[in-house]
DNA sequence: TTATGGATTAGCT
DNA sequence: GCTAATCCATAAA
C-alpha cells in the first residue's frame, strides 16, 4: 500500500488522513511544524500528563525515513504508592529512570516478547510515568508495517500496526537497549514527543488494562471513537 | 541458585 | 473466549 492510497480511510472525525498531514521533518517541507514538548510538560502528575498527551505526536526521525504517529491511548502510573506501577518495587536498576528527571523514556520488556514505552513524569527523585498504549500512524506507515512484519493489504490492517503497547513499540523499533532513559524532549534525540496544534476531541477514561492490582482505578485515557485504541473502547457497563 | 509471574500478542476454537 | 510463547526482574532460599 502506498501512502497516497491511505487517503479516504474511514478515519474518525478527530483524525487527519496520513497523506494530508503536513509536518516539519528532515524529509518533508515545513508546513505545520511539530514543536517538541518542554520538560516542564512532564514535570507534573501522571494523570495530567496522560490526559494532555492525547493528540500529541510521537516522532522517530533518526533514520532515513521519519516516523510519526498521534497518541490516542495512554495510562497513568502514579509512582511508588501505586501498586500496579513498576516504581512500587522501589528505585532499582530496572526502574531508576522512573525516579530520574521528567521527560525520559522508560522502556521495559514484558512476557518474553514485547517492549513497552513510558515517559517519566514528576520532578527528579519522585517516580511516575505514562504508558503509551496506542498511536495512530501519520508518517512512515510502510516502514511501520515492515517493522511489524505485517503486509498491508487494506485500511483494515492499519490498526494492527500500532494498536497496543507492544505493537507500537515494535512499529517504532523501540527497545530497552536502544531507548531506555532517552530524552523525549529533544528532537536531536531521535525519539521525541511534539505537538502540532491538533486538539483532542472527546476523551474517555476507564480502568487500566492487564493489571491485577489497583485494577479499578480510572487511569486509562483515550480518544473517544478512535479506531486505533486497543482493547475495550468504552467504559464497562454495569 | 531457583522460582514466579507479568503494564502482551497472535492464533485458534 | 482461551492460551502458548518467551525472557527478565525480583523474591525467596
Short mmCIF file of N, CA and C in Angstrom, two decimals, chain A residues 3-161:
data_model
loop_
_atom_site.label_atom_id
_atom_site.label_comp_id
_atom_site.label_asym_id
_atom_site.label_seq_id
_atom_site.Cartn_x
_atom_site.Cartn_y
_atom_site.Cartn_z
N UNK A 3 1.40 5.46 0.41
CA UNK A 3 0.82 6.49 1.27
C UNK A 3 -0.41 7.14 0.65
N UNK A 4 -0.35 7.38 -0.67
CA UNK A 4 -1.44 8.09 -1.32
C UNK A 4 -2.76 7.33 -1.18
N UNK A 5 -2.65 6.00 -1.13
CA UNK A 5 -3.88 5.21 -1.05
C UNK A 5 -4.50 5.26 0.34
N UNK A 6 -3.76 5.81 1.28
CA UNK A 6 -4.32 5.91 2.63
C UNK A 6 -5.42 6.95 2.68
N UNK A 7 -5.39 7.86 1.72
CA UNK A 7 -6.44 8.89 1.68
C UNK A 7 -7.82 8.23 1.59
N UNK A 8 -8.77 8.86 2.24
CA UNK A 8 -10.12 8.34 2.16
C UNK A 8 -10.40 7.21 3.12
N UNK A 9 -9.47 6.93 4.02
CA UNK A 9 -9.72 5.90 5.02
C UNK A 9 -10.87 6.32 5.92
N UNK A 10 -11.53 5.36 6.50
CA UNK A 10 -12.62 5.69 7.43
C UNK A 10 -12.07 6.15 8.77
N UNK A 11 -11.22 7.19 8.73
CA UNK A 11 -10.72 7.73 9.98
C UNK A 11 -11.86 8.42 10.72
N UNK A 12 -11.81 8.40 12.05
CA UNK A 12 -12.79 9.15 12.81
C UNK A 12 -12.63 10.65 12.54
N UNK A 13 -13.66 11.40 12.83
CA UNK A 13 -13.62 12.84 12.58
C UNK A 13 -12.42 13.51 13.22
N UNK A 14 -12.02 12.95 14.35
CA UNK A 14 -10.99 13.62 15.14
C UNK A 14 -9.61 13.47 14.53
N UNK A 15 -9.50 12.70 13.45
CA UNK A 15 -8.17 12.39 12.94
C UNK A 15 -7.99 12.82 11.49
N UNK A 16 -6.74 13.02 11.14
CA UNK A 16 -6.40 13.51 9.82
C UNK A 16 -5.81 12.37 9.00
N UNK A 17 -6.25 12.17 7.76
CA UNK A 17 -5.62 11.14 6.92
C UNK A 17 -4.12 11.40 6.82
N UNK A 18 -3.34 10.34 6.88
CA UNK A 18 -1.89 10.48 6.92
C UNK A 18 -1.37 11.31 5.75
N UNK A 19 -1.97 11.13 4.58
CA UNK A 19 -1.45 11.82 3.40
C UNK A 19 -1.73 13.32 3.45
N UNK A 20 -2.64 13.74 4.33
CA UNK A 20 -2.94 15.17 4.45
C UNK A 20 -2.14 15.83 5.55
N UNK A 21 -1.32 15.06 6.23
CA UNK A 21 -0.69 15.57 7.43
C UNK A 21 0.59 16.33 7.11
N UNK A 22 0.60 17.65 7.28
CA UNK A 22 1.79 18.42 6.96
C UNK A 22 2.68 18.59 8.19
N UNK A 23 3.94 18.32 8.03
CA UNK A 23 4.83 18.37 9.18
C UNK A 23 6.18 18.94 8.79
N UNK A 24 6.93 19.30 9.80
CA UNK A 24 8.32 19.65 9.57
C UNK A 24 9.20 18.52 10.06
N UNK A 25 9.77 17.81 9.13
CA UNK A 25 10.71 16.76 9.48
C UNK A 25 11.84 16.82 8.47
N UNK A 26 12.84 16.03 8.72
CA UNK A 26 14.04 16.14 7.89
C UNK A 26 13.74 15.90 6.42
N UNK A 27 12.71 15.15 6.11
CA UNK A 27 12.47 14.79 4.72
C UNK A 27 11.19 15.36 4.14
N UNK A 28 10.54 16.28 4.86
CA UNK A 28 9.33 16.86 4.29
C UNK A 28 9.31 18.36 4.55
N UNK A 29 8.64 19.13 3.73
CA UNK A 29 8.69 20.58 3.82
C UNK A 29 7.99 21.10 5.07
N UNK A 30 8.46 22.20 5.62
CA UNK A 30 7.87 22.78 6.81
C UNK A 30 6.54 23.46 6.48
N UNK A 31 5.45 22.85 6.86
CA UNK A 31 4.14 23.45 6.65
C UNK A 31 3.49 23.71 8.00
N UNK A 32 3.25 22.63 8.71
CA UNK A 32 2.78 22.78 10.09
C UNK A 32 3.82 22.14 11.00
N UNK A 33 4.66 22.94 11.60
CA UNK A 33 5.76 22.37 12.38
C UNK A 33 5.28 21.58 13.60
N UNK A 34 6.00 20.54 13.90
CA UNK A 34 5.80 19.85 15.16
C UNK A 34 6.83 20.40 16.14
N UNK A 35 6.35 20.97 17.21
CA UNK A 35 7.27 21.52 18.21
C UNK A 35 7.43 20.53 19.36
N UNK A 36 8.66 20.27 19.77
CA UNK A 36 8.85 19.35 20.89
C UNK A 36 8.23 19.90 22.17
N UNK A 37 7.69 18.99 22.98
CA UNK A 37 7.18 19.40 24.29
C UNK A 37 8.34 19.71 25.21
N UNK A 38 8.15 20.70 26.08
CA UNK A 38 9.21 21.06 27.02
C UNK A 38 9.23 20.10 28.20
N UNK A 39 10.36 20.10 28.88
CA UNK A 39 10.48 19.21 30.04
C UNK A 39 9.43 19.53 31.09
N UNK A 40 9.07 20.80 31.22
CA UNK A 40 8.08 21.19 32.24
C UNK A 40 6.73 20.51 32.01
N UNK A 41 6.44 20.17 30.74
CA UNK A 41 5.19 19.47 30.44
C UNK A 41 5.10 18.17 31.24
N UNK A 42 6.24 17.51 31.39
CA UNK A 42 6.26 16.20 32.06
C UNK A 42 6.50 16.31 33.56
N UNK A 43 6.83 17.51 34.01
CA UNK A 43 7.12 17.71 35.43
C UNK A 43 5.82 17.98 36.18
N UNK A 44 4.87 17.06 36.04
CA UNK A 44 3.55 17.20 36.64
C UNK A 44 3.05 15.80 36.97
N UNK A 45 1.83 15.72 37.50
CA UNK A 45 1.31 14.42 37.88
C UNK A 45 1.05 13.57 36.63
N UNK A 46 1.23 12.25 36.74
CA UNK A 46 0.95 11.37 35.60
C UNK A 46 -0.47 11.50 35.07
N UNK A 47 -1.42 11.78 35.96
CA UNK A 47 -2.80 11.96 35.47
C UNK A 47 -2.90 13.09 34.47
N UNK A 48 -2.33 14.24 34.85
CA UNK A 48 -2.40 15.40 33.95
C UNK A 48 -1.60 15.17 32.69
N UNK A 49 -0.42 14.62 32.85
CA UNK A 49 0.42 14.38 31.66
C UNK A 49 -0.29 13.40 30.72
N UNK A 50 -0.88 12.35 31.28
CA UNK A 50 -1.56 11.36 30.45
C UNK A 50 -2.68 12.01 29.64
N UNK A 51 -3.53 12.73 30.33
CA UNK A 51 -4.66 13.35 29.66
C UNK A 51 -4.20 14.31 28.56
N UNK A 52 -3.16 15.07 28.85
CA UNK A 52 -2.72 16.08 27.88
C UNK A 52 -1.83 15.51 26.78
N UNK A 53 -1.36 14.29 26.96
CA UNK A 53 -0.58 13.67 25.88
C UNK A 53 -1.48 13.22 24.73
N UNK A 54 -2.77 13.03 25.01
CA UNK A 54 -3.68 12.61 23.95
C UNK A 54 -3.71 13.67 22.85
N UNK A 55 -3.47 13.22 21.62
CA UNK A 55 -3.45 14.16 20.49
C UNK A 55 -2.06 14.67 20.15
N UNK A 56 -1.09 14.46 21.05
CA UNK A 56 0.28 14.84 20.74
C UNK A 56 0.88 13.82 19.77
N UNK A 57 2.11 14.05 19.33
CA UNK A 57 2.70 13.24 18.26
C UNK A 57 4.01 12.61 18.73
N UNK A 58 4.09 11.30 18.54
CA UNK A 58 5.35 10.58 18.81
C UNK A 58 6.15 10.54 17.52
N UNK A 59 7.41 10.93 17.57
CA UNK A 59 8.24 11.05 16.37
C UNK A 59 9.53 10.25 16.51
N UNK A 60 9.84 9.50 15.45
CA UNK A 60 11.15 8.84 15.35
C UNK A 60 11.77 9.37 14.07
N UNK A 61 12.85 10.13 14.18
CA UNK A 61 13.42 10.68 12.95
C UNK A 61 14.94 10.53 12.87
N UNK A 62 15.45 9.51 13.53
CA UNK A 62 16.88 9.29 13.46
C UNK A 62 17.31 8.67 12.14
N UNK A 63 16.47 7.84 11.55
CA UNK A 63 16.85 7.11 10.34
C UNK A 63 16.58 7.90 9.08
N UNK A 64 16.60 7.23 7.95
CA UNK A 64 16.37 7.91 6.68
C UNK A 64 14.92 8.35 6.57
N UNK A 65 14.01 7.48 6.97
CA UNK A 65 12.59 7.79 6.86
C UNK A 65 12.02 8.08 8.24
N UNK A 66 11.43 9.25 8.41
CA UNK A 66 10.85 9.58 9.72
C UNK A 66 9.55 8.83 9.97
N UNK A 67 9.28 8.58 11.22
CA UNK A 67 8.01 8.02 11.63
C UNK A 67 7.30 9.03 12.52
N UNK A 68 5.99 9.13 12.36
CA UNK A 68 5.22 9.99 13.27
C UNK A 68 3.84 9.37 13.47
N UNK A 69 3.32 9.49 14.67
CA UNK A 69 2.01 8.92 14.97
C UNK A 69 1.36 9.70 16.10
N UNK A 70 0.04 9.85 15.99
CA UNK A 70 -0.68 10.60 17.01
C UNK A 70 -1.03 9.70 18.18
N UNK A 71 -0.85 10.24 19.38
CA UNK A 71 -1.10 9.47 20.61
C UNK A 71 -2.60 9.43 20.87
N UNK A 72 -3.16 8.22 20.94
CA UNK A 72 -4.62 8.11 21.10
C UNK A 72 -5.04 7.33 22.36
N UNK A 73 -4.09 6.67 23.03
CA UNK A 73 -4.44 5.91 24.24
C UNK A 73 -3.22 5.81 25.15
N UNK A 74 -3.39 6.17 26.41
CA UNK A 74 -2.29 6.14 27.38
C UNK A 74 -2.83 5.69 28.74
N UNK A 75 -1.91 5.31 29.62
CA UNK A 75 -2.28 5.02 31.01
C UNK A 75 -1.32 5.72 31.96
N UNK A 76 -1.86 6.20 33.07
CA UNK A 76 -1.04 6.84 34.10
C UNK A 76 -0.64 5.82 35.15
N UNK A 77 0.64 5.84 35.53
CA UNK A 77 1.15 5.04 36.65
C UNK A 77 1.74 6.00 37.67
N UNK A 78 1.26 5.89 38.91
CA UNK A 78 1.38 7.01 39.84
C UNK A 78 2.64 7.00 40.69
N UNK A 79 3.49 6.00 40.54
CA UNK A 79 4.72 6.02 41.31
C UNK A 79 4.72 5.00 42.44
N UNK A 80 5.52 5.24 43.45
CA UNK A 80 5.75 4.24 44.50
C UNK A 80 4.48 3.81 45.22
N UNK A 81 3.52 4.72 45.33
CA UNK A 81 2.30 4.40 46.07
C UNK A 81 1.28 3.65 45.22
N UNK A 82 1.57 3.48 43.93
CA UNK A 82 0.65 2.81 43.02
C UNK A 82 1.08 1.34 42.90
N UNK A 83 0.30 0.42 43.48
CA UNK A 83 0.73 -0.99 43.49
C UNK A 83 0.87 -1.59 42.10
N UNK A 84 0.24 -1.00 41.10
CA UNK A 84 0.35 -1.53 39.74
C UNK A 84 1.57 -0.99 39.01
N UNK A 85 2.25 -0.02 39.59
CA UNK A 85 3.39 0.61 38.91
C UNK A 85 4.68 -0.13 39.21
N UNK A 86 5.58 -0.17 38.24
CA UNK A 86 6.88 -0.78 38.48
C UNK A 86 7.64 -0.05 39.58
N UNK A 87 7.33 1.24 39.74
CA UNK A 87 8.00 2.04 40.78
C UNK A 87 7.65 1.56 42.18
N UNK A 88 6.60 0.74 42.31
CA UNK A 88 6.23 0.22 43.62
C UNK A 88 7.34 -0.67 44.18
N UNK A 89 8.19 -1.22 43.30
CA UNK A 89 9.31 -2.05 43.74
C UNK A 89 10.46 -1.20 44.27
N UNK A 90 10.33 0.10 44.18
CA UNK A 90 11.40 0.98 44.63
C UNK A 90 12.35 1.32 43.50
N UNK A 91 13.39 2.07 43.84
CA UNK A 91 14.37 2.51 42.85
C UNK A 91 15.41 1.42 42.66
N UNK A 92 15.24 0.62 41.60
CA UNK A 92 16.15 -0.48 41.29
C UNK A 92 16.83 -0.20 39.95
N UNK A 93 17.71 -1.11 39.56
CA UNK A 93 18.39 -0.94 38.28
C UNK A 93 17.37 -0.82 37.16
N UNK A 94 16.29 -1.60 37.28
CA UNK A 94 15.28 -1.58 36.23
C UNK A 94 14.50 -0.28 36.21
N UNK A 95 14.13 0.20 37.41
CA UNK A 95 13.16 1.30 37.48
C UNK A 95 13.79 2.68 37.69
N UNK A 96 15.09 2.76 37.65
CA UNK A 96 15.75 4.02 38.04
C UNK A 96 15.29 5.20 37.18
N UNK A 97 14.97 4.93 35.91
CA UNK A 97 14.53 6.04 35.05
C UNK A 97 13.27 6.69 35.60
N UNK A 98 12.41 5.89 36.23
CA UNK A 98 11.15 6.42 36.77
C UNK A 98 11.41 7.43 37.86
N UNK A 99 12.55 7.29 38.54
CA UNK A 99 12.88 8.20 39.65
C UNK A 99 13.76 9.35 39.18
N UNK A 100 14.13 9.34 37.91
CA UNK A 100 15.01 10.37 37.37
C UNK A 100 14.23 11.59 36.91
N UNK A 101 14.85 12.43 36.10
CA UNK A 101 14.20 13.65 35.62
C UNK A 101 13.01 13.33 34.71
N UNK A 102 12.05 14.25 34.60
CA UNK A 102 10.87 14.03 33.76
C UNK A 102 11.22 14.11 32.27
N UNK A 103 10.38 13.46 31.47
CA UNK A 103 10.54 13.53 30.01
C UNK A 103 11.48 12.51 29.43
N UNK A 104 11.83 11.46 30.18
CA UNK A 104 12.72 10.43 29.68
C UNK A 104 11.93 9.15 29.37
N UNK A 105 12.45 8.36 28.44
CA UNK A 105 11.79 7.11 28.06
C UNK A 105 12.10 6.02 29.09
N UNK A 106 11.06 5.38 29.59
CA UNK A 106 11.21 4.17 30.41
C UNK A 106 10.70 3.01 29.56
N UNK A 107 11.62 2.14 29.14
CA UNK A 107 11.27 1.01 28.28
C UNK A 107 11.51 -0.27 29.05
N UNK A 108 10.50 -1.13 29.09
CA UNK A 108 10.69 -2.41 29.77
C UNK A 108 10.23 -3.54 28.86
N UNK A 109 10.74 -4.73 29.17
CA UNK A 109 10.48 -5.93 28.38
C UNK A 109 9.45 -6.77 29.12
N UNK A 110 8.48 -7.31 28.39
CA UNK A 110 7.37 -7.98 29.08
C UNK A 110 6.96 -9.26 28.37
N UNK A 111 6.59 -10.25 29.11
CA UNK A 111 6.06 -11.51 28.59
C UNK A 111 7.00 -12.17 27.59
N UNK A 112 8.29 -11.93 27.74
CA UNK A 112 9.25 -12.62 26.90
C UNK A 112 9.25 -12.20 25.45
N UNK A 113 8.41 -11.25 25.09
CA UNK A 113 8.26 -10.92 23.67
C UNK A 113 8.25 -9.44 23.34
N UNK A 114 7.81 -8.62 24.25
CA UNK A 114 7.42 -7.27 23.87
C UNK A 114 8.09 -6.19 24.71
N UNK A 115 8.32 -5.05 24.06
CA UNK A 115 8.76 -3.86 24.78
C UNK A 115 7.58 -2.91 24.93
N UNK A 116 7.59 -2.15 26.02
CA UNK A 116 6.57 -1.13 26.23
C UNK A 116 7.26 0.20 26.54
N UNK A 117 6.69 1.28 26.01
CA UNK A 117 7.26 2.61 26.16
C UNK A 117 6.46 3.45 27.16
N UNK A 118 7.17 4.03 28.10
CA UNK A 118 6.60 5.03 29.02
C UNK A 118 7.40 6.31 28.91
N UNK A 119 6.82 7.39 29.41
CA UNK A 119 7.60 8.62 29.61
C UNK A 119 7.55 8.95 31.09
N UNK A 120 8.71 9.30 31.65
CA UNK A 120 8.76 9.61 33.08
C UNK A 120 8.12 10.96 33.36
N UNK A 121 7.47 11.06 34.52
CA UNK A 121 6.82 12.30 34.95
C UNK A 121 7.37 12.69 36.32
N UNK A 122 6.90 13.84 36.81
CA UNK A 122 7.26 14.33 38.14
C UNK A 122 8.74 14.73 38.20
N UNK A 123 9.04 15.52 39.22
CA UNK A 123 10.40 16.03 39.40
C UNK A 123 11.37 14.87 39.66
N UNK A 124 12.65 15.17 39.49
CA UNK A 124 13.67 14.17 39.79
C UNK A 124 13.55 13.74 41.24
N UNK A 125 13.64 12.43 41.47
CA UNK A 125 13.50 11.92 42.83
C UNK A 125 12.11 11.38 43.12
N UNK A 126 11.13 11.77 42.31
CA UNK A 126 9.76 11.30 42.51
C UNK A 126 9.33 10.49 41.29
N UNK A 127 8.87 9.26 41.52
CA UNK A 127 8.51 8.39 40.40
C UNK A 127 7.13 8.71 39.85
N UNK A 128 6.86 8.22 38.66
CA UNK A 128 5.59 8.45 38.00
C UNK A 128 5.81 8.35 36.51
N UNK A 129 4.82 7.81 35.77
CA UNK A 129 5.03 7.66 34.33
C UNK A 129 3.71 7.52 33.61
N UNK A 130 3.80 7.62 32.29
CA UNK A 130 2.65 7.39 31.43
C UNK A 130 3.04 6.34 30.41
N UNK A 131 2.22 5.29 30.31
CA UNK A 131 2.42 4.21 29.33
C UNK A 131 1.71 4.56 28.03
N UNK A 132 2.42 4.42 26.92
CA UNK A 132 1.82 4.61 25.60
C UNK A 132 1.16 3.31 25.17
N UNK A 133 -0.16 3.33 25.03
CA UNK A 133 -0.87 2.10 24.68
C UNK A 133 -1.27 2.02 23.21
N UNK A 134 -1.49 3.15 22.57
CA UNK A 134 -1.85 3.10 21.15
C UNK A 134 -1.59 4.45 20.50
N UNK A 135 -1.15 4.40 19.26
CA UNK A 135 -0.94 5.61 18.46
C UNK A 135 -1.53 5.38 17.07
N UNK A 136 -1.82 6.49 16.39
CA UNK A 136 -2.36 6.42 15.04
C UNK A 136 -1.30 6.88 14.04
N UNK A 137 -0.89 6.02 13.13
CA UNK A 137 0.20 6.36 12.21
C UNK A 137 -0.13 7.59 11.36
N UNK A 138 0.87 8.46 11.22
CA UNK A 138 0.72 9.66 10.38
C UNK A 138 1.77 9.67 9.28
N UNK A 139 2.97 9.28 9.59
CA UNK A 139 4.07 9.28 8.63
C UNK A 139 4.84 7.98 8.76
N UNK A 140 5.26 7.44 7.62
CA UNK A 140 6.09 6.24 7.65
C UNK A 140 5.31 4.96 7.87
N UNK A 141 4.09 4.93 7.34
CA UNK A 141 3.23 3.77 7.54
C UNK A 141 3.85 2.49 6.97
N UNK A 142 4.44 2.62 5.79
CA UNK A 142 5.03 1.42 5.18
C UNK A 142 6.21 0.90 5.99
N UNK A 143 6.98 1.84 6.53
CA UNK A 143 8.11 1.43 7.34
C UNK A 143 7.63 0.73 8.62
N UNK A 144 6.56 1.25 9.20
CA UNK A 144 6.00 0.61 10.39
C UNK A 144 5.53 -0.81 10.07
N UNK A 145 4.91 -0.97 8.91
CA UNK A 145 4.42 -2.29 8.51
C UNK A 145 5.59 -3.27 8.36
N UNK A 146 6.69 -2.79 7.79
CA UNK A 146 7.88 -3.66 7.66
C UNK A 146 8.40 -4.05 9.03
N UNK A 147 8.47 -3.07 9.93
CA UNK A 147 8.99 -3.35 11.27
C UNK A 147 8.11 -4.35 11.99
N UNK A 148 6.82 -4.32 11.71
CA UNK A 148 5.88 -5.23 12.36
C UNK A 148 5.78 -6.57 11.64
N UNK A 149 6.31 -6.65 10.42
CA UNK A 149 6.22 -7.88 9.66
C UNK A 149 4.81 -8.17 9.18
N UNK A 150 4.07 -7.10 8.91
CA UNK A 150 2.67 -7.26 8.50
C UNK A 150 2.49 -6.71 7.09
N UNK A 151 1.98 -7.52 6.17
CA UNK A 151 1.67 -7.00 4.84
C UNK A 151 0.42 -6.13 4.90
N UNK A 152 0.53 -4.92 4.32
CA UNK A 152 -0.61 -4.01 4.34
C UNK A 152 -1.45 -4.25 3.09
N UNK A 153 -2.61 -4.85 3.26
CA UNK A 153 -3.46 -5.14 2.11
C UNK A 153 -4.64 -4.20 2.04
N UNK A 154 -4.90 -3.49 3.10
CA UNK A 154 -6.02 -2.56 3.07
C UNK A 154 -6.10 -1.76 4.35
N UNK A 155 -6.98 -0.79 4.38
CA UNK A 155 -7.12 0.08 5.55
C UNK A 155 -7.40 -0.68 6.84
N UNK A 156 -8.05 -1.82 6.71
CA UNK A 156 -8.42 -2.55 7.91
C UNK A 156 -7.19 -3.12 8.62
N UNK A 157 -6.06 -3.19 7.91
CA UNK A 157 -4.85 -3.71 8.53
C UNK A 157 -4.13 -2.68 9.37
N UNK A 158 -4.46 -1.41 9.19
CA UNK A 158 -3.68 -0.36 9.84
C UNK A 158 -3.64 -0.46 11.36
N UNK A 159 -4.76 -0.72 12.03
CA UNK A 159 -4.68 -0.78 13.49
C UNK A 159 -3.72 -1.86 14.01
N UNK A 160 -3.50 -2.89 13.22
CA UNK A 160 -2.56 -3.94 13.66
C UNK A 160 -1.14 -3.40 13.80
N UNK A 161 -0.88 -2.26 13.19
CA UNK A 161 0.48 -1.71 13.25
C UNK A 161 0.80 -1.16 14.63
#
